[in-house]
Amino acid sequence: MTSVAGPPPTGGSPTSAAAFADSFATESPAMAAARHRAVTAATELGTALPVEPAVGAALAVLAAGGDARSVVSLGSGGGVAGLWLLEGMRKDGVLTTLDGDPTEQRAARRAFTEAGVPSGRTRMIFGTPGEVLPRLSPGAYDLVTCASPPLEYAGHLAGLLGLIRRGGSLVCLGLLADGRIADRAARDEQTVAWREIARTLREDETLTCAVLPVGTGLLVATKRT
């Protein structure tokens, strides 16, 4: 279990504050094991790193606050984010995961199995957003999270928003990674995609948006009721 440290010292650095936020988030043994496997896979195979503990805890809070019963997650990240989402969801809730990487999907399935998650609480779909989103029911989900690189779903933003019920939220993870979105000189494809996603969500009058500086950043957009 991740232990809870005391409060950060006055005048502490952003790094120490982030470390405190991560230590405050208590992970179960199954989460810790899934995280270790995901970090190892990222190092050896180049798969995605798992969400930071503080980000996972934030996802759990968002799921719990929305009394989420139906959640969609893009990108598996070794199942770590999924376990946090399940922690915050209703006990009768179902998590639908979408991933086009078989290695990531197998890792998530193992994480759910080792955590003792009942099979009926997860639905794992292999495929890209373009292939899978048309098969999901519009307006049927309380929360949609995107942990994939922004280029993979930027062109499907309307479809993702269409999945969410009124009062539900879309959460995009990684907006603040490496500080590139704030660097005007950064023009790589992923950063440009992030800027387009952020602009589109902020300018949508049907949404209320915020950037949460937790971990590598969360962009949260809630559909007005």
CSV table of C-alpha atoms in Angstrom, one decimal:
chain,number,residue,atom,x,y,z
A,1,MET,CA,0.0,0.0,0.0
A,2,THR,CA,1.2,3.5,-0.7
A,3,SER,CA,1.7,5.2,2.6
A,4,VAL,CA,0.4,8.7,3.4
A,5,ALA,CA,3.1,11.2,4.2
A,6,GLY,CA,2.8,14.3,6.3
A,7,PRO,CA,2.0,17.6,4.7
A,8,PRO,CA,4.7,19.1,2.4
A,9,PRO,CA,6.9,21.7,4.0
A,10,THR,CA,6.0,25.3,3.6
A,11,GLY,CA,7.6,26.7,0.5
A,12,GLY,CA,8.1,23.2,-1.0
A,13,SER,CA,8.8,22.8,-4.7
A,14,PRO,CA,6.2,21.7,-7.2
A,15,THR,CA,8.0,18.3,-7.3
A,16,SER,CA,7.6,17.8,-3.6
A,17,ALA,CA,3.9,18.8,-3.8
A,18,ALA,CA,3.4,16.3,-6.6
A,19,ALA,CA,5.1,13.6,-4.6
A,20,PHE,CA,2.9,14.3,-1.7
A,21,ALA,CA,-0.2,14.1,-3.9
A,22,ASP,CA,0.9,10.7,-5.1
A,23,SER,CA,1.7,9.4,-1.6
A,24,PHE,CA,-1.7,10.6,-0.4
A,25,ALA,CA,-3.4,8.3,-2.9
A,26,THR,CA,-3.5,4.9,-1.3
A,27,GLU,CA,-3.2,2.1,-3.9
A,28,SER,CA,-4.4,-1.5,-3.3
A,29,PRO,CA,-1.9,-4.3,-3.7
A,30,ALA,CA,-3.6,-5.1,-7.0
A,31,MET,CA,-3.1,-1.6,-8.2
A,32,ALA,CA,0.6,-1.6,-7.1
A,33,ALA,CA,1.2,-4.8,-8.9
A,34,ALA,CA,-0.5,-3.6,-12.1
A,35,ARG,CA,1.5,-0.4,-11.9
A,36,HIS,CA,4.8,-2.3,-11.6
A,37,ARG,CA,4.0,-4.4,-14.6
A,38,ALA,CA,2.9,-1.3,-16.6
A,39,VAL,CA,6.1,0.6,-15.8
A,40,THR,CA,8.2,-2.5,-16.8
A,41,ALA,CA,6.3,-2.8,-20.0
A,42,ALA,CA,6.7,0.9,-20.8
A,43,THR,CA,10.5,0.5,-20.3
A,44,GLU,CA,10.9,-2.7,-22.2
A,45,LEU,CA,8.2,-2.5,-24.9
A,46,GLY,CA,7.5,1.2,-25.2
A,47,THR,CA,3.8,0.9,-24.1
A,48,ALA,CA,2.1,3.7,-22.3
A,49,LEU,CA,3.1,4.6,-18.7
A,50,PRO,CA,0.3,4.1,-16.2
A,51,VAL,CA,-1.5,7.1,-14.7
A,52,GLU,CA,0.1,8.6,-11.6
A,53,PRO,CA,-1.5,7.6,-8.2
A,54,ALA,CA,-2.8,11.2,-7.8
A,55,VAL,CA,-4.4,11.1,-11.3
A,56,GLY,CA,-6.0,7.7,-10.5
A,57,ALA,CA,-7.4,9.1,-7.3
A,58,ALA,CA,-8.8,12.1,-9.1
A,59,LEU,CA,-10.5,9.7,-11.6
A,60,ALA,CA,-12.0,7.8,-8.7
A,61,VAL,CA,-13.3,11.0,-7.2
A,62,LEU,CA,-14.9,12.1,-10.5
A,63,ALA,CA,-16.5,8.8,-10.9
A,64,ALA,CA,-17.8,8.8,-7.3
A,65,GLY,CA,-19.0,12.4,-7.5
A,66,GLY,CA,-21.0,11.6,-10.7
A,67,ASP,CA,-22.4,8.4,-9.1
A,68,ALA,CA,-21.1,6.8,-12.3
A,69,ARG,CA,-22.6,3.6,-13.4
A,70,SER,CA,-21.5,3.5,-17.1
A,71,VAL,CA,-17.9,4.6,-17.9
A,72,VAL,CA,-15.8,4.4,-21.1
A,73,SER,CA,-12.0,4.4,-20.9
A,74,LEU,CA,-9.8,4.9,-24.0
A,75,GLY,CA,-6.4,3.4,-23.5
A,76,SER,CA,-5.6,0.6,-20.9
A,77,GLY,CA,-2.4,1.7,-19.3
A,78,GLY,CA,-2.0,-1.7,-17.8
A,79,GLY,CA,-5.4,-1.5,-16.1
A,80,VAL,CA,-4.2,1.0,-13.5
A,81,ALA,CA,-6.7,3.7,-14.5
A,82,GLY,CA,-9.4,1.2,-14.8
A,83,LEU,CA,-9.0,-0.1,-11.3
A,84,TRP,CA,-9.1,3.5,-10.0
A,85,LEU,CA,-12.3,4.2,-12.0
A,86,LEU,CA,-13.9,1.0,-10.7
A,87,GLU,CA,-13.0,2.1,-7.1
A,88,GLY,CA,-15.1,5.3,-7.6
A,89,MET,CA,-17.9,3.8,-9.6
A,90,ARG,CA,-21.1,2.4,-8.3
A,91,LYS,CA,-20.8,-1.2,-7.3
A,92,ASP,CA,-23.2,-2.2,-10.0
A,93,GLY,CA,-21.4,-0.1,-12.6
A,94,VAL,CA,-19.8,-1.3,-15.8
A,95,LEU,CA,-16.5,-0.1,-17.2
A,96,THR,CA,-16.0,-0.3,-21.0
A,97,THR,CA,-12.4,-0.2,-22.1
A,98,LEU,CA,-11.3,0.5,-25.7
A,99,ASP,CA,-7.8,-0.3,-26.8
A,100,GLY,CA,-6.1,-1.1,-30.1
A,101,ASP,CA,-3.0,-2.6,-28.5
A,102,PRO,CA,-3.4,-6.3,-27.6
A,103,THR,CA,-0.5,-6.2,-25.1
A,104,GLU,CA,-2.2,-3.3,-23.2
A,105,GLN,CA,-5.5,-5.1,-23.3
A,106,ARG,CA,-4.0,-8.3,-21.9
A,107,ALA,CA,-2.3,-6.4,-19.1
A,108,ALA,CA,-5.6,-4.7,-18.2
A,109,ARG,CA,-7.5,-8.0,-18.2
A,110,ARG,CA,-4.9,-9.5,-15.9
A,111,ALA,CA,-5.1,-6.4,-13.6
A,112,PHE,CA,-8.9,-6.8,-13.3
A,113,THR,CA,-8.7,-10.5,-12.7
A,114,GLU,CA,-6.0,-10.2,-10.0
A,115,ALA,CA,-8.0,-7.5,-8.3
A,116,GLY,CA,-11.0,-9.8,-8.1
A,117,VAL,CA,-13.2,-7.6,-10.3
A,118,PRO,CA,-16.3,-9.6,-11.3
A,119,SER,CA,-16.4,-10.3,-15.1
A,120,GLY,CA,-19.7,-8.5,-15.4
A,121,ARG,CA,-18.3,-5.2,-14.3
A,122,THR,CA,-15.9,-4.8,-17.3
A,123,ARG,CA,-16.4,-4.9,-21.0
A,124,MET,CA,-13.1,-4.9,-23.0
A,125,ILE,CA,-13.3,-4.0,-26.7
A,126,PHE,CA,-10.4,-4.3,-29.1
A,127,GLY,CA,-10.2,-1.6,-31.7
A,128,THR,CA,-9.6,2.1,-32.5
A,129,PRO,CA,-12.0,4.9,-31.6
A,130,GLY,CA,-13.1,5.1,-35.2
A,131,GLU,CA,-14.0,1.5,-35.2
A,132,VAL,CA,-15.6,1.2,-31.8
A,133,LEU,CA,-17.3,4.5,-31.0
A,134,PRO,CA,-20.1,4.0,-33.6
A,135,ARG,CA,-21.1,0.8,-31.8
A,136,LEU,CA,-21.6,2.5,-28.4
A,137,SER,CA,-24.9,4.0,-27.3
A,138,PRO,CA,-25.1,7.9,-27.5
A,139,GLY,CA,-25.9,9.6,-24.3
A,140,ALA,CA,-25.6,6.4,-22.2
A,141,TYR,CA,-22.4,7.1,-20.3
A,142,ASP,CA,-21.7,9.1,-17.1
A,143,LEU,CA,-18.0,9.4,-17.7
A,144,VAL,CA,-15.6,9.0,-20.6
A,145,THR,CA,-11.8,9.1,-20.0
A,146,CYS,CA,-9.1,9.3,-22.7
A,147,ALA,CA,-5.6,8.2,-21.8
A,148,SER,CA,-4.5,7.5,-25.3
A,149,PRO,CA,-2.3,10.0,-27.2
A,150,PRO,CA,-4.5,12.9,-28.4
A,151,LEU,CA,-3.9,12.2,-32.1
A,152,GLU,CA,-5.7,8.9,-31.7
A,153,TYR,CA,-9.0,10.5,-30.7
A,154,ALA,CA,-8.8,14.2,-31.6
A,155,GLY,CA,-10.8,13.5,-34.8
A,156,HIS,CA,-13.5,11.7,-32.8
A,157,LEU,CA,-14.1,14.4,-30.2
A,158,ALA,CA,-17.7,14.9,-31.3
A,159,GLY,CA,-18.4,11.2,-31.0
A,160,LEU,CA,-16.9,11.0,-27.5
A,161,LEU,CA,-19.0,14.0,-26.4
A,162,GLY,CA,-22.0,12.3,-27.9
A,163,LEU,CA,-21.6,9.3,-25.6
A,164,ILE,CA,-22.0,11.4,-22.4
A,165,ARG,CA,-25.3,12.1,-20.8
A,166,ARG,CA,-26.2,15.6,-19.6
A,167,GLY,CA,-24.3,16.1,-16.4
A,168,GLY,CA,-21.6,13.6,-17.4
A,169,SER,CA,-18.0,14.4,-18.1
A,170,LEU,CA,-15.2,13.8,-20.6
A,171,VAL,CA,-11.7,13.6,-19.0
A,172,CYS,CA,-8.6,13.9,-21.2
A,173,LEU,CA,-5.3,12.8,-19.5
A,174,GLY,CA,-1.9,14.2,-20.2
A,175,LEU,CA,-2.6,17.7,-21.3
A,176,LEU,CA,0.3,19.2,-19.3
A,177,ALA,CA,2.9,16.6,-20.0
A,178,ASP,CA,6.4,18.1,-20.4
A,179,GLY,CA,4.8,21.6,-20.4
A,180,ARG,CA,4.7,21.5,-24.2
A,181,ILE,CA,1.1,22.9,-24.6
A,182,ALA,CA,2.3,26.2,-23.0
A,183,ASP,CA,5.4,26.4,-25.1
A,184,ARG,CA,4.6,28.4,-28.2
A,185,ALA,CA,7.6,27.0,-30.0
A,186,ALA,CA,6.2,23.4,-29.7
A,187,ARG,CA,4.6,22.5,-33.0
A,188,ASP,CA,4.7,18.7,-33.0
A,189,GLU,CA,1.6,16.8,-34.0
A,190,GLN,CA,0.6,15.7,-30.5
A,191,THR,CA,0.9,19.2,-29.0
A,192,VAL,CA,-1.1,20.7,-31.9
A,193,ALA,CA,-3.7,18.0,-31.3
A,194,TRP,CA,-3.9,18.9,-27.6
A,195,ARG,CA,-4.3,22.6,-28.4
A,196,GLU,CA,-7.2,21.8,-30.8
A,197,ILE,CA,-8.9,19.5,-28.3
A,198,ALA,CA,-8.6,22.2,-25.5
A,199,ARG,CA,-9.8,24.9,-27.8
A,200,THR,CA,-12.8,22.9,-29.0
A,201,LEU,CA,-13.9,22.0,-25.5
A,202,ARG,CA,-13.4,25.4,-24.1
A,203,GLU,CA,-15.4,27.1,-26.9
A,204,ASP,CA,-18.3,24.6,-26.6
A,205,GLU,CA,-21.1,26.5,-24.8
A,206,THR,CA,-22.8,23.2,-23.8
A,207,LEU,CA,-19.7,22.4,-21.6
A,208,THR,CA,-18.1,23.6,-18.4
A,209,CYS,CA,-14.4,23.0,-18.6
A,210,ALA,CA,-11.3,23.1,-16.3
A,211,VAL,CA,-7.7,22.0,-16.4
A,212,LEU,CA,-6.6,20.2,-13.2
A,213,PRO,CA,-2.8,20.3,-12.7
A,214,VAL,CA,-2.6,16.8,-11.2
A,215,GLY,CA,0.1,14.5,-12.5
A,216,THR,CA,0.5,15.2,-16.2
A,217,GLY,CA,-2.8,17.2,-16.2
A,218,LEU,CA,-6.5,16.5,-16.6
A,219,LEU,CA,-8.7,18.4,-19.0
A,220,VAL,CA,-12.3,18.0,-17.7
A,221,ALA,CA,-15.4,18.9,-19.6
A,222,THR,CA,-18.8,18.5,-18.1
A,223,LYS,CA,-22.0,18.6,-20.2
A,224,ARG,CA,-24.4,21.2,-18.8
A,225,THR,CA,-27.7,19.8,-17.6
